């Protein structure tokens, strides 16, 4: 019946074209997935290196930082591969596939930068420093917050999500610093996290994933404040060097 | 203990205080440092960007909802049509034309929010409206031409260059099958025959049931396994079942019409043949 009237109801090209579109889409996803598998593994490896910071006194952090930087370099290679493939397609069409892995990479870069790594040309590394989104883009060698053209980049949301992960990590580091006998670092962390928290508070967040995760910052702030309180109560807070 | 208590009272006195204002150890230097976070300028820039994004998002959600509502009304109006491939009665046509114009206005208002890099950003927000729009447009197209609108035709019918994705097109067409089923059954019930029309050079009518079966065949041949759980893959499964049920309902109705039709004396026609005008007006 259908064959008797081939052009009547459905132009056969319609479904042929649709199938082609579906197949092309699957092909792109496959390409991206291969890169992400590598990136995910490298990301885990960087994170495990960085978590050694919890058991390493800050004076001896250098090897940890160097090893993390090397691992991050591998991640950056994967990201540039990803950027090349992804930039051939609408950014937001596939963004959901890699966003989490890219956030993990940004988190590692930010944390490594805070610990005193990630020196850049013209900008020496400095412990306690927050890399801006532009600096993260420079490190990763990809554009940030693109608006005028459609290509791979790091979005503001991704940067903020990563920043929240860094805060979680710093709350843990505050506790472990005390265990290591370092009573100065919790104060530094406390100030840093409070400053970031103040920043988050001026954002008008809607009921999205950023909102839900940013709600967790206040618990980190509290956790760190408790540590500072415990230290000051026992007169363990080092007197600040006159500045 | 003194500290948390202090904190609470100071908060209740000045609820808008930033966190970290005037906390314990070493007063003087604190005051200056804590009151302005060095990251404020950065976060202010982020705030502006995020506000723009949320505004766009809300405009699109609202437009999508309005487009959905208008499309549903167009479909309701079109369900009062009783014949294929003839001019749509003027009263119905003027209703659908007005609504269509309204929808196009909606598309035009959000078009600037959906260009360039943002073309896919709000896909989830706009897709509901576009699918419903597809359903309305393809239904009207079918009633007028008894054929399936192509992706290109449908895409160019949307004002302002808003992208019609292949996914939204397919999902809209799945819903079209439901409308065709309703149209076929109502027409059979009121006129006693299955709607159809003659193609050029053919003697027999091509009926709506034949068209539905062609659609079903094409849908079943579409291989979406590669889509996995993303977009199309997820929705197609459900819609496929509904689509099959719809075709089968028409098949059963036609069966009923034929088998019961046999019991009637030859040439007996239900006294409904000129029922069309009253049906239109209800």
Short mmCIF file of C-alpha atoms in Angstrom, two decimals:
data_model
loop_
_atom_site.label_atom_id
_atom_site.label_comp_id
_atom_site.label_asym_id
_atom_site.label_seq_id
_atom_site.Cartn_x
_atom_site.Cartn_y
_atom_site.Cartn_z
CA UNK A 1 0.00 0.00 0.00
CA UNK A 2 2.69 2.36 0.98
CA UNK A 3 4.69 1.44 -2.08
CA UNK A 4 1.78 2.22 -4.39
CA UNK A 5 1.94 5.86 -3.37
CA UNK A 6 5.57 6.53 -2.61
CA UNK A 7 5.37 10.30 -2.71
CA UNK A 8 1.83 10.69 -1.45
CA UNK A 9 2.03 10.98 2.31
CA UNK A 10 5.68 11.04 3.17
CA UNK A 11 8.51 12.36 1.11
CA UNK A 12 11.00 9.53 1.73
CA UNK A 13 13.80 12.05 2.02
CA UNK A 14 12.33 13.27 5.29
CA UNK A 15 13.13 10.15 7.24
CA UNK A 16 16.37 9.51 5.41
CA UNK A 17 17.59 12.95 6.46
CA UNK A 18 16.44 12.40 10.01
CA UNK A 19 18.31 9.14 10.20
CA UNK A 20 21.43 10.83 8.86
CA UNK A 21 21.12 13.53 11.50
CA UNK A 22 20.72 10.95 14.25
CA UNK A 23 23.72 8.98 13.03
CA UNK A 24 25.92 12.06 12.75
CA UNK A 25 24.92 13.08 16.24
CA UNK A 26 25.86 9.65 17.59
CA UNK A 27 29.20 9.87 15.83
CA UNK A 28 30.02 13.22 17.47
CA UNK A 29 29.04 11.88 20.89
CA UNK A 30 31.27 8.91 20.35
CA UNK A 31 34.25 11.12 19.49
CA UNK A 32 33.69 13.25 22.56
CA UNK A 33 33.25 10.25 24.81
CA UNK A 34 36.65 8.84 23.87
CA UNK A 35 38.34 12.09 24.92
CA UNK A 36 36.32 12.31 28.11
CA UNK A 37 37.28 8.82 29.18
CA UNK A 38 40.91 9.92 29.13
CA UNK A 39 40.18 13.24 30.80
CA UNK A 40 38.22 11.59 33.57
CA UNK A 41 41.06 9.24 34.37
CA UNK A 42 43.64 12.05 34.33
CA UNK A 43 41.33 14.11 36.52
CA UNK A 44 41.12 11.39 39.12
CA UNK A 45 44.87 11.05 39.10
CA UNK A 46 45.38 14.79 39.65
CA UNK A 47 42.89 14.79 42.47
CA UNK A 48 44.62 11.93 44.22
CA UNK A 49 47.94 13.79 43.96
CA UNK A 50 46.39 16.96 45.33
CA UNK A 51 44.81 15.14 48.24
CA UNK A 52 48.33 14.45 49.49
CA UNK A 53 48.29 18.11 50.52
CA UNK A 54 46.10 17.08 53.44
CA UNK A 55 48.91 15.09 54.96
CA UNK A 56 51.83 17.26 53.87
CA UNK A 57 53.06 20.27 55.88
CA UNK A 58 52.94 23.39 53.75
CA UNK A 59 56.71 23.76 53.87
CA UNK A 60 57.06 20.44 52.06
CA UNK A 61 54.33 20.96 49.49
CA UNK A 62 56.60 21.67 46.57
CA UNK A 63 56.89 18.11 45.22
CA UNK A 64 53.15 17.60 45.56
CA UNK A 65 52.49 20.78 43.63
CA UNK A 66 54.98 19.91 40.92
CA UNK A 67 53.54 16.48 40.50
CA UNK A 68 50.01 17.93 40.38
CA UNK A 69 51.12 20.44 37.77
CA UNK A 70 52.45 17.66 35.60
CA UNK A 71 49.22 15.77 35.92
CA UNK A 72 47.23 18.90 35.12
CA UNK A 73 49.30 19.37 31.97
CA UNK A 74 47.99 16.02 30.75
CA UNK A 75 44.45 17.13 31.48
CA UNK A 76 45.04 20.31 29.52
CA UNK A 77 46.13 18.26 26.52
CA UNK A 78 42.86 16.35 26.67
CA UNK A 79 40.91 19.56 27.04
CA UNK A 80 42.53 21.00 23.94
CA UNK A 81 41.56 17.86 22.01
CA UNK A 82 38.06 18.24 23.36
CA UNK A 83 38.03 21.89 22.42
CA UNK A 84 38.99 21.07 18.87
CA UNK A 85 36.22 18.51 18.39
CA UNK A 86 33.60 20.43 20.33
CA UNK A 87 34.22 23.71 18.53
CA UNK A 88 32.97 22.14 15.30
CA UNK A 89 29.49 21.89 16.82
CA UNK A 90 27.12 24.14 18.72
CA UNK A 91 28.65 24.52 22.17
CA UNK A 92 25.49 24.05 24.18
CA UNK A 93 24.40 21.03 22.17
CA UNK A 94 27.00 18.79 23.78
CA UNK A 95 28.13 20.90 26.75
CA UNK A 96 26.35 18.62 29.20
CA UNK A 97 28.60 15.73 28.26
CA UNK A 98 31.86 17.27 29.41
CA UNK A 99 30.83 19.93 31.89
CA UNK A 100 31.49 17.77 34.94
CA UNK A 101 34.93 16.61 33.82
CA UNK A 102 35.94 20.13 32.85
CA UNK A 103 34.75 21.37 36.24
CA UNK A 104 36.95 18.78 37.91
CA UNK A 105 39.90 19.99 35.90
CA UNK A 106 39.20 23.61 36.86
CA UNK A 107 38.87 22.59 40.50
CA UNK A 108 42.31 20.97 40.41
CA UNK A 109 43.82 24.04 38.76
CA UNK A 110 42.26 26.39 41.29
CA UNK A 111 43.31 24.25 44.22
CA UNK A 112 46.82 23.79 42.93
CA UNK A 113 46.98 27.55 42.40
CA UNK A 114 45.80 28.19 45.93
CA UNK A 115 48.41 25.84 47.33
CA UNK A 116 51.08 27.84 45.56
CA UNK A 117 51.37 26.24 42.15
CA UNK A 118 50.33 27.22 38.65
CA UNK A 119 52.86 29.98 38.06
CA UNK A 120 52.14 31.77 34.81
CA UNK A 121 54.21 34.02 32.65
CA UNK A 122 54.33 37.37 34.38
CA UNK A 123 52.37 36.05 37.36
CA UNK A 124 54.39 34.20 39.96
CA UNK A 125 52.72 31.47 41.95
CA UNK A 126 51.57 32.51 45.37
CA UNK A 127 49.95 30.47 48.11
CA UNK A 128 46.46 31.59 48.98
CA UNK A 129 45.80 33.02 45.55
CA UNK A 130 42.56 32.64 43.64
CA UNK A 131 43.01 32.22 39.91
CA UNK A 132 40.43 34.23 38.01
CA UNK A 133 38.34 32.67 35.27
CA UNK A 134 40.55 34.43 32.74
CA UNK A 135 43.66 32.95 34.32
CA UNK A 136 42.13 29.49 34.31
CA UNK A 137 41.38 29.98 30.62
CA UNK A 138 44.99 31.00 30.07
CA UNK A 139 46.25 27.91 31.89
CA UNK A 140 43.91 25.65 29.94
CA UNK A 141 44.54 27.52 26.74
CA UNK A 142 40.84 27.89 25.95
CA UNK A 143 38.58 30.94 25.79
CA UNK A 144 36.31 31.82 28.69
CA UNK A 145 32.75 33.12 28.83
CA UNK A 146 32.37 33.36 25.06
CA UNK A 147 29.46 35.35 23.79
CA UNK A 148 30.29 36.59 20.33
CA UNK A 149 31.09 33.26 18.71
CA UNK A 150 30.09 29.65 19.15
CA UNK A 151 33.10 27.60 20.22
CA UNK A 152 34.38 25.60 23.14
CA UNK A 153 35.02 27.68 26.26
CA UNK A 154 34.76 27.71 30.02
CA UNK A 155 31.50 29.14 31.26
CA UNK A 156 30.96 31.23 34.36
CA UNK A 157 28.77 28.50 35.81
CA UNK A 158 31.52 25.96 35.41
CA UNK A 159 34.04 28.23 37.09
CA UNK A 160 31.69 28.89 40.01
CA UNK A 161 30.86 25.22 40.41
CA UNK A 162 34.56 24.44 40.57
CA UNK A 163 35.09 27.20 43.09
CA UNK A 164 32.50 25.58 45.38
CA UNK A 165 34.39 22.29 45.13
CA UNK A 166 37.58 24.12 46.08
CA UNK A 167 35.86 25.50 49.17
CA UNK A 168 34.78 22.00 50.21
CA UNK A 169 38.35 20.88 49.82
CA UNK A 170 39.70 23.85 51.81
CA UNK A 171 37.33 23.13 54.69
CA UNK A 172 38.88 19.71 54.90
CA UNK A 173 42.35 21.19 54.59
CA UNK A 174 41.65 23.55 57.50
CA UNK A 175 41.02 20.60 59.80
CA UNK A 176 44.00 18.68 58.56
CA UNK A 177 46.30 21.68 58.87
CA UNK A 178 45.59 21.75 62.58
CA UNK A 179 46.43 18.06 62.75
CA UNK A 180 49.72 18.86 61.06
CA UNK A 181 50.40 21.50 63.69
CA UNK A 182 49.88 24.39 61.29
CA UNK A 183 47.70 26.92 63.12
CA UNK A 184 48.27 29.71 60.62
CA UNK A 185 46.68 28.13 57.59
CA UNK A 186 43.13 27.77 59.02
CA UNK A 187 43.12 31.54 59.49
CA UNK A 188 44.21 32.07 55.93
CA UNK A 189 41.58 29.61 54.69
CA UNK A 190 38.95 31.26 56.85
CA UNK A 191 39.57 34.68 55.35
CA UNK A 192 39.70 33.33 51.81
CA UNK A 193 36.50 31.34 52.11
CA UNK A 194 34.66 34.22 53.76
CA UNK A 195 35.67 36.50 50.94
CA UNK A 196 34.39 34.05 48.38
CA UNK A 197 31.23 33.47 50.35
CA UNK A 198 30.60 37.21 50.34
CA UNK A 199 30.97 37.11 46.58
CA UNK A 200 28.46 34.29 46.18
CA UNK A 201 25.98 36.19 48.30
CA UNK A 202 25.61 38.98 45.80
CA UNK A 203 24.67 36.55 43.01
CA UNK A 204 20.98 36.24 42.22
CA UNK A 205 20.85 32.51 41.89
CA UNK A 206 17.75 30.79 40.62
CA UNK A 207 16.70 27.38 41.71
CA UNK A 208 19.31 25.56 39.69
CA UNK A 209 22.26 23.32 40.40
CA UNK A 210 24.50 26.30 41.15
CA UNK A 211 22.06 27.46 43.80
CA UNK A 212 21.84 24.07 45.42
CA UNK A 213 25.59 23.65 45.58
CA UNK A 214 26.29 27.20 46.69
CA UNK A 215 24.06 26.55 49.68
CA UNK A 216 26.79 24.25 50.91
CA UNK A 217 29.31 27.10 51.19
CA UNK A 218 27.83 28.33 54.44
CA UNK A 219 28.43 24.94 56.04
CA UNK A 220 32.06 25.11 54.97
CA UNK A 221 32.30 28.63 56.36
CA UNK A 222 30.89 27.41 59.63
CA UNK A 223 33.17 24.40 59.76
CA UNK A 224 36.20 26.63 59.27
CA UNK A 225 34.98 29.22 61.77
CA UNK A 226 34.64 26.50 64.36
CA UNK A 227 38.25 25.57 63.81
CA UNK A 228 39.38 29.18 64.16
CA UNK A 229 37.26 29.46 67.29
CA UNK A 230 38.81 26.33 68.78
CA UNK A 231 42.27 27.70 68.07
CA UNK A 232 41.64 31.17 69.44
CA UNK A 233 39.96 29.80 72.55
CA UNK A 234 43.15 27.93 73.35
CA UNK A 235 45.35 30.84 72.44
CA UNK A 236 46.83 28.89 69.59
CA UNK A 237 46.31 31.58 67.00
CA UNK A 238 49.68 32.88 65.89
CA UNK A 239 50.07 36.63 66.38
CA UNK A 240 50.04 38.30 62.99
CA UNK A 241 53.31 39.67 61.77
CA UNK A 242 53.01 43.42 61.70
CA UNK A 243 52.21 44.46 58.17
CA UNK B 1 30.88 30.69 73.77
CA UNK B 2 30.94 34.45 73.75
CA UNK B 3 31.55 34.59 70.06
CA UNK B 4 28.56 32.77 68.63
CA UNK B 5 26.23 34.67 70.94
CA UNK B 6 27.67 37.96 69.87
CA UNK B 7 27.31 36.91 66.34
CA UNK B 8 23.65 36.14 66.72
CA UNK B 9 22.77 39.48 68.29
CA UNK B 10 24.73 41.46 65.77
CA UNK B 11 22.97 39.59 63.00
CA UNK B 12 19.55 40.35 64.37
CA UNK B 13 20.39 44.01 64.74
CA UNK B 14 21.76 44.30 61.26
CA UNK B 15 20.38 41.42 59.25
CA UNK B 16 21.97 42.61 56.01
CA UNK B 17 25.51 42.34 57.33
CA UNK B 18 27.91 40.43 55.18
CA UNK B 19 29.25 37.31 56.81
CA UNK B 20 32.67 37.65 58.30
CA UNK B 21 32.12 41.16 59.48
CA UNK B 22 33.74 41.69 62.85
CA UNK B 23 34.62 38.21 63.83
CA UNK B 24 36.77 37.46 66.88
CA UNK B 25 40.54 37.64 66.79
CA UNK B 26 42.23 41.05 66.56
CA UNK B 27 39.78 43.80 65.86
CA UNK B 28 41.23 46.77 64.08
CA UNK B 29 42.80 45.40 60.94
CA UNK B 30 39.90 43.00 60.50
CA UNK B 31 37.32 45.67 60.05
CA UNK B 32 38.82 47.00 56.85
CA UNK B 33 39.73 43.65 55.39
CA UNK B 34 36.48 41.84 56.05
CA UNK B 35 34.09 44.52 54.94
CA UNK B 36 35.07 44.31 51.29
CA UNK B 37 36.03 41.05 49.79
CA UNK B 38 38.77 41.45 47.19
CA UNK B 39 36.71 39.24 44.90
CA UNK B 40 33.73 41.58 44.78
CA UNK B 41 34.40 43.15 41.37
CA UNK B 42 34.73 39.68 39.89
CA UNK B 43 31.49 38.51 41.44
CA UNK B 44 29.72 41.68 40.36
CA UNK B 45 30.62 40.90 36.76
CA UNK B 46 29.38 37.33 37.25
CA UNK B 47 26.15 38.62 38.73
CA UNK B 48 25.43 40.75 35.69
CA UNK B 49 26.10 37.86 33.36
CA UNK B 50 23.98 35.42 35.33
CA UNK B 51 21.14 37.93 35.57
CA UNK B 52 21.14 38.33 31.80
CA UNK B 53 21.08 34.57 31.44
CA UNK B 54 18.18 34.14 33.84
CA UNK B 55 16.21 36.92 32.18
CA UNK B 56 16.64 35.29 28.80
CA UNK B 57 15.68 31.96 30.25
CA UNK B 58 12.52 33.31 31.80
CA UNK B 59 11.47 35.12 28.63
CA UNK B 60 11.90 31.88 26.72
CA UNK B 61 9.97 29.79 29.23
CA UNK B 62 7.10 32.24 29.09
CA UNK B 63 7.07 32.35 25.30
CA UNK B 64 7.26 28.58 25.14
CA UNK B 65 4.23 28.32 27.39
CA UNK B 66 2.27 30.82 25.30
CA UNK B 67 3.21 29.04 22.10
CA UNK B 68 2.09 25.74 23.58
CA UNK B 69 -1.27 27.20 24.60
CA UNK B 70 -1.86 28.80 21.20
CA UNK B 71 -0.89 25.60 19.39
CA UNK B 72 -3.33 23.57 21.44
CA UNK B 73 -6.11 25.98 20.54
CA UNK B 74 -5.23 25.79 16.86
CA UNK B 75 -5.39 22.01 17.06
CA UNK B 76 -8.80 22.18 18.72
CA UNK B 77 -10.10 24.41 15.97
CA UNK B 78 -8.66 22.18 13.28
CA UNK B 79 -10.35 19.14 14.80
CA UNK B 80 -13.63 20.63 13.63
CA UNK B 81 -12.60 20.24 9.99
CA UNK B 82 -14.36 17.31 8.33
CA UNK B 83 -12.68 16.78 4.98
CA UNK B 84 -9.18 16.32 3.67
CA UNK B 85 -7.46 18.32 0.99
CA UNK B 86 -10.22 20.87 0.72
CA UNK B 87 -10.17 24.45 1.82
CA UNK B 88 -10.41 24.79 5.55
CA UNK B 89 -13.74 26.45 6.39
CA UNK B 90 -13.19 30.22 6.64
CA UNK B 91 -14.32 30.48 10.22
CA UNK B 92 -11.82 27.91 11.41
CA UNK B 93 -9.13 29.27 9.16
CA UNK B 94 -9.47 32.77 10.54
CA UNK B 95 -9.15 31.41 14.07
CA UNK B 96 -6.03 29.48 13.29
CA UNK B 97 -4.52 32.32 11.28
CA UNK B 98 -4.97 34.75 14.17
CA UNK B 99 -3.41 32.37 16.65
CA UNK B 100 -0.60 31.58 14.27
CA UNK B 101 0.18 35.28 13.95
CA UNK B 102 0.31 35.55 17.74
CA UNK B 103 2.74 32.65 17.95
CA UNK B 104 4.96 34.16 15.32
CA UNK B 105 5.07 37.32 17.39
CA UNK B 106 6.21 35.22 20.35
CA UNK B 107 8.91 33.63 18.26
CA UNK B 108 10.06 37.04 17.12
CA UNK B 109 10.38 38.34 20.68
CA UNK B 110 12.59 35.46 21.76
CA UNK B 111 14.53 35.09 18.53
CA UNK B 112 17.31 37.47 19.70
CA UNK B 113 17.73 35.27 22.79
CA UNK B 114 18.21 32.19 20.66
CA UNK B 115 20.87 33.18 18.16
CA UNK B 116 24.55 32.39 17.87
CA UNK B 117 25.98 30.55 20.80
CA UNK B 118 22.63 30.60 22.57
CA UNK B 119 20.85 28.66 19.82
CA UNK B 120 21.08 25.43 21.82
CA UNK B 121 21.45 26.87 25.29
CA UNK B 122 17.75 27.08 26.07
CA UNK B 123 16.75 24.00 24.13
CA UNK B 124 15.10 22.43 27.13
CA UNK B 125 13.05 25.56 27.79
CA UNK B 126 11.84 26.17 24.24
CA UNK B 127 11.51 22.60 23.05
CA UNK B 128 8.06 22.01 24.58
CA UNK B 129 6.61 24.98 22.74
CA UNK B 130 8.27 24.07 19.47
CA UNK B 131 7.02 20.49 19.60
CA UNK B 132 3.49 21.66 20.16
CA UNK B 133 3.91 24.18 17.35
CA UNK B 134 5.13 21.35 15.09
CA UNK B 135 2.04 19.37 15.95
CA UNK B 136 -0.27 22.25 15.01
CA UNK B 137 1.56 23.20 11.84
CA UNK B 138 1.87 19.62 10.59
CA UNK B 139 -1.80 18.96 11.34
CA UNK B 140 -2.93 21.96 9.35
CA UNK B 141 -0.53 21.02 6.57
CA UNK B 142 -1.95 17.51 6.48
CA UNK B 143 -5.55 18.69 6.38
CA UNK B 144 -4.77 21.00 3.49
CA UNK B 145 -2.43 18.82 1.46
CA UNK B 146 -2.78 15.32 2.90
CA UNK B 147 0.96 14.98 3.20
CA UNK B 148 3.62 15.27 5.84
CA UNK B 149 5.27 18.65 6.18
CA UNK B 150 9.02 18.49 5.72
CA UNK B 151 11.55 19.65 8.26
CA UNK B 152 12.59 22.47 5.92
CA UNK B 153 9.01 23.67 5.37
CA UNK B 154 8.28 23.57 9.08
CA UNK B 155 11.55 25.23 9.95
CA UNK B 156 11.06 28.10 7.53
CA UNK B 157 7.56 28.67 8.89
CA UNK B 158 9.00 29.76 12.23
CA UNK B 159 9.59 33.49 12.43
CA UNK B 160 12.89 35.03 13.43
CA UNK B 161 15.08 32.09 12.50
CA UNK B 162 14.53 30.12 15.70
CA UNK B 163 16.13 26.71 15.20
CA UNK B 164 13.87 23.72 14.68
CA UNK B 165 15.90 20.69 15.70
CA UNK B 166 15.42 17.29 14.13
CA UNK B 167 14.46 15.97 17.55
CA UNK B 168 11.66 18.45 18.05
CA UNK B 169 10.44 17.81 14.53
CA UNK B 170 10.21 14.06 15.07
CA UNK B 171 8.61 14.35 18.50
CA UNK B 172 6.05 16.80 17.10
CA UNK B 173 5.19 14.38 14.30
CA UNK B 174 4.71 11.58 16.82
CA UNK B 175 2.04 13.72 18.44
CA UNK B 176 0.53 14.47 15.05
CA UNK B 177 -0.42 10.79 14.81
CA UNK B 178 -2.64 11.23 17.86
CA UNK B 179 -4.39 14.17 16.25
CA UNK B 180 -4.87 12.26 12.99
CA UNK B 181 -6.41 9.41 14.96
CA UNK B 182 -8.86 11.76 16.65
CA UNK B 183 -9.66 13.38 13.32
CA UNK B 184 -10.19 10.02 11.58
CA UNK B 185 -12.45 8.60 14.28
CA UNK B 186 -14.55 11.75 14.60
CA UNK B 187 -14.97 12.00 10.86
CA UNK B 188 -15.96 8.35 10.63
CA UNK B 189 -18.45 8.76 13.43
CA UNK B 190 -20.05 11.82 11.89
CA UNK B 191 -19.85 11.10 8.17
CA UNK B 192 -19.66 7.30 8.15
CA UNK B 193 -16.58 7.14 5.98
CA UNK B 194 -12.86 7.25 6.37
CA UNK B 195 -11.37 10.54 5.22
CA UNK B 196 -9.10 10.35 2.19
CA UNK B 197 -8.59 11.81 -1.23
CA UNK B 198 -7.51 10.78 -4.70
CA UNK B 199 -3.92 11.23 -5.71
CA UNK B 200 -3.25 12.31 -9.27
CA UNK B 201 -3.62 9.44 -11.71
CA UNK B 202 -5.12 7.05 -9.22
CA UNK B 203 -8.65 5.75 -9.09
CA UNK B 204 -8.85 4.83 -5.47
CA UNK B 205 -8.86 7.17 -2.53
CA UNK B 206 -5.74 7.30 -0.43
CA UNK B 207 -7.23 7.14 3.04
CA UNK B 208 -5.96 8.54 6.30
CA UNK B 209 -5.44 4.97 7.52
CA UNK B 210 -2.98 4.32 4.72
CA UNK B 211 -1.15 7.49 5.66
CA UNK B 212 -1.03 6.52 9.30
CA UNK B 213 0.42 3.16 8.39
CA UNK B 214 3.07 4.80 6.22
CA UNK B 215 4.00 7.04 9.12
CA UNK B 216 4.14 4.10 11.47
CA UNK B 217 6.40 2.18 9.10
CA UNK B 218 8.78 5.12 8.89
CA UNK B 219 8.80 5.66 12.63
CA UNK B 220 9.52 2.01 13.26
CA UNK B 221 12.38 2.07 10.79
CA UNK B 222 13.98 5.04 12.53
CA UNK B 223 16.99 3.78 14.46
CA UNK B 224 17.40 5.84 17.60
CA UNK B 225 19.35 3.31 19.64
CA UNK B 226 22.47 5.41 19.16
CA UNK B 227 20.84 8.31 21.00
CA UNK B 228 20.94 6.37 24.23
CA UNK B 229 19.36 8.18 27.14
CA UNK B 230 19.82 11.61 25.59
CA UNK B 231 16.88 13.64 24.32
CA UNK B 232 15.39 11.69 21.48
CA UNK B 233 16.32 8.22 22.72
CA UNK B 234 14.39 8.66 25.92
CA UNK B 235 11.24 10.25 24.54
CA UNK B 236 10.92 8.11 21.45
CA UNK B 237 10.26 4.91 23.37
CA UNK B 238 7.18 6.25 25.10
CA UNK B 239 5.90 8.08 22.07
CA UNK B 240 6.37 5.03 19.88
CA UNK B 241 3.95 3.02 22.02
CA UNK B 242 1.36 5.79 22.01
CA UNK B 243 1.73 6.18 18.26
CA UNK B 244 1.16 2.46 17.66
CA UNK B 245 -1.93 2.47 19.85
CA UNK B 246 -3.30 5.40 17.86
CA UNK B 247 -2.87 3.66 14.53
CA UNK B 248 -4.47 0.52 15.93
CA UNK B 249 -7.45 2.46 17.21
CA UNK B 250 -8.14 3.72 13.69
CA UNK B 251 -7.66 0.20 12.31
CA UNK B 252 -10.19 -1.13 14.79
CA UNK B 253 -12.61 1.65 13.96
CA UNK B 254 -12.35 0.97 10.24
CA UNK B 255 -12.85 -2.72 10.88
CA UNK B 256 -15.97 -1.90 12.84
CA UNK B 257 -17.24 0.35 10.13
CA UNK B 258 -16.75 -2.29 7.44
CA UNK B 259 -18.13 -5.28 9.33
CA UNK B 260 -21.15 -3.44 10.58
CA UNK B 261 -21.48 -1.72 7.24
CA UNK B 262 -21.96 -5.17 5.64
CA UNK B 263 -25.01 -5.82 7.73
CA UNK B 264 -26.66 -2.78 6.31
CA UNK B 265 -28.58 -3.00 3.05
CA UNK B 266 -26.45 -2.15 0.08
CA UNK B 267 -26.53 1.52 -0.68
CA UNK B 268 -27.75 2.38 2.76
CA UNK B 269 -25.99 5.40 4.00
CA UNK B 270 -26.33 6.74 7.48
CA UNK B 271 -28.43 9.83 7.33
CA UNK B 272 -25.52 12.00 8.18
CA UNK B 273 -24.16 12.95 4.83
CA UNK B 274 -25.05 16.58 5.13
CA UNK B 275 -24.27 16.75 8.76
CA UNK B 276 -21.13 18.70 8.11
CA UNK B 277 -22.40 22.18 8.60
CA UNK B 278 -23.94 21.60 12.01
CA UNK B 279 -20.87 19.74 13.22
CA UNK B 280 -18.64 22.62 12.31
CA UNK B 281 -20.58 25.01 14.41
CA UNK B 282 -20.71 23.17 17.69
#
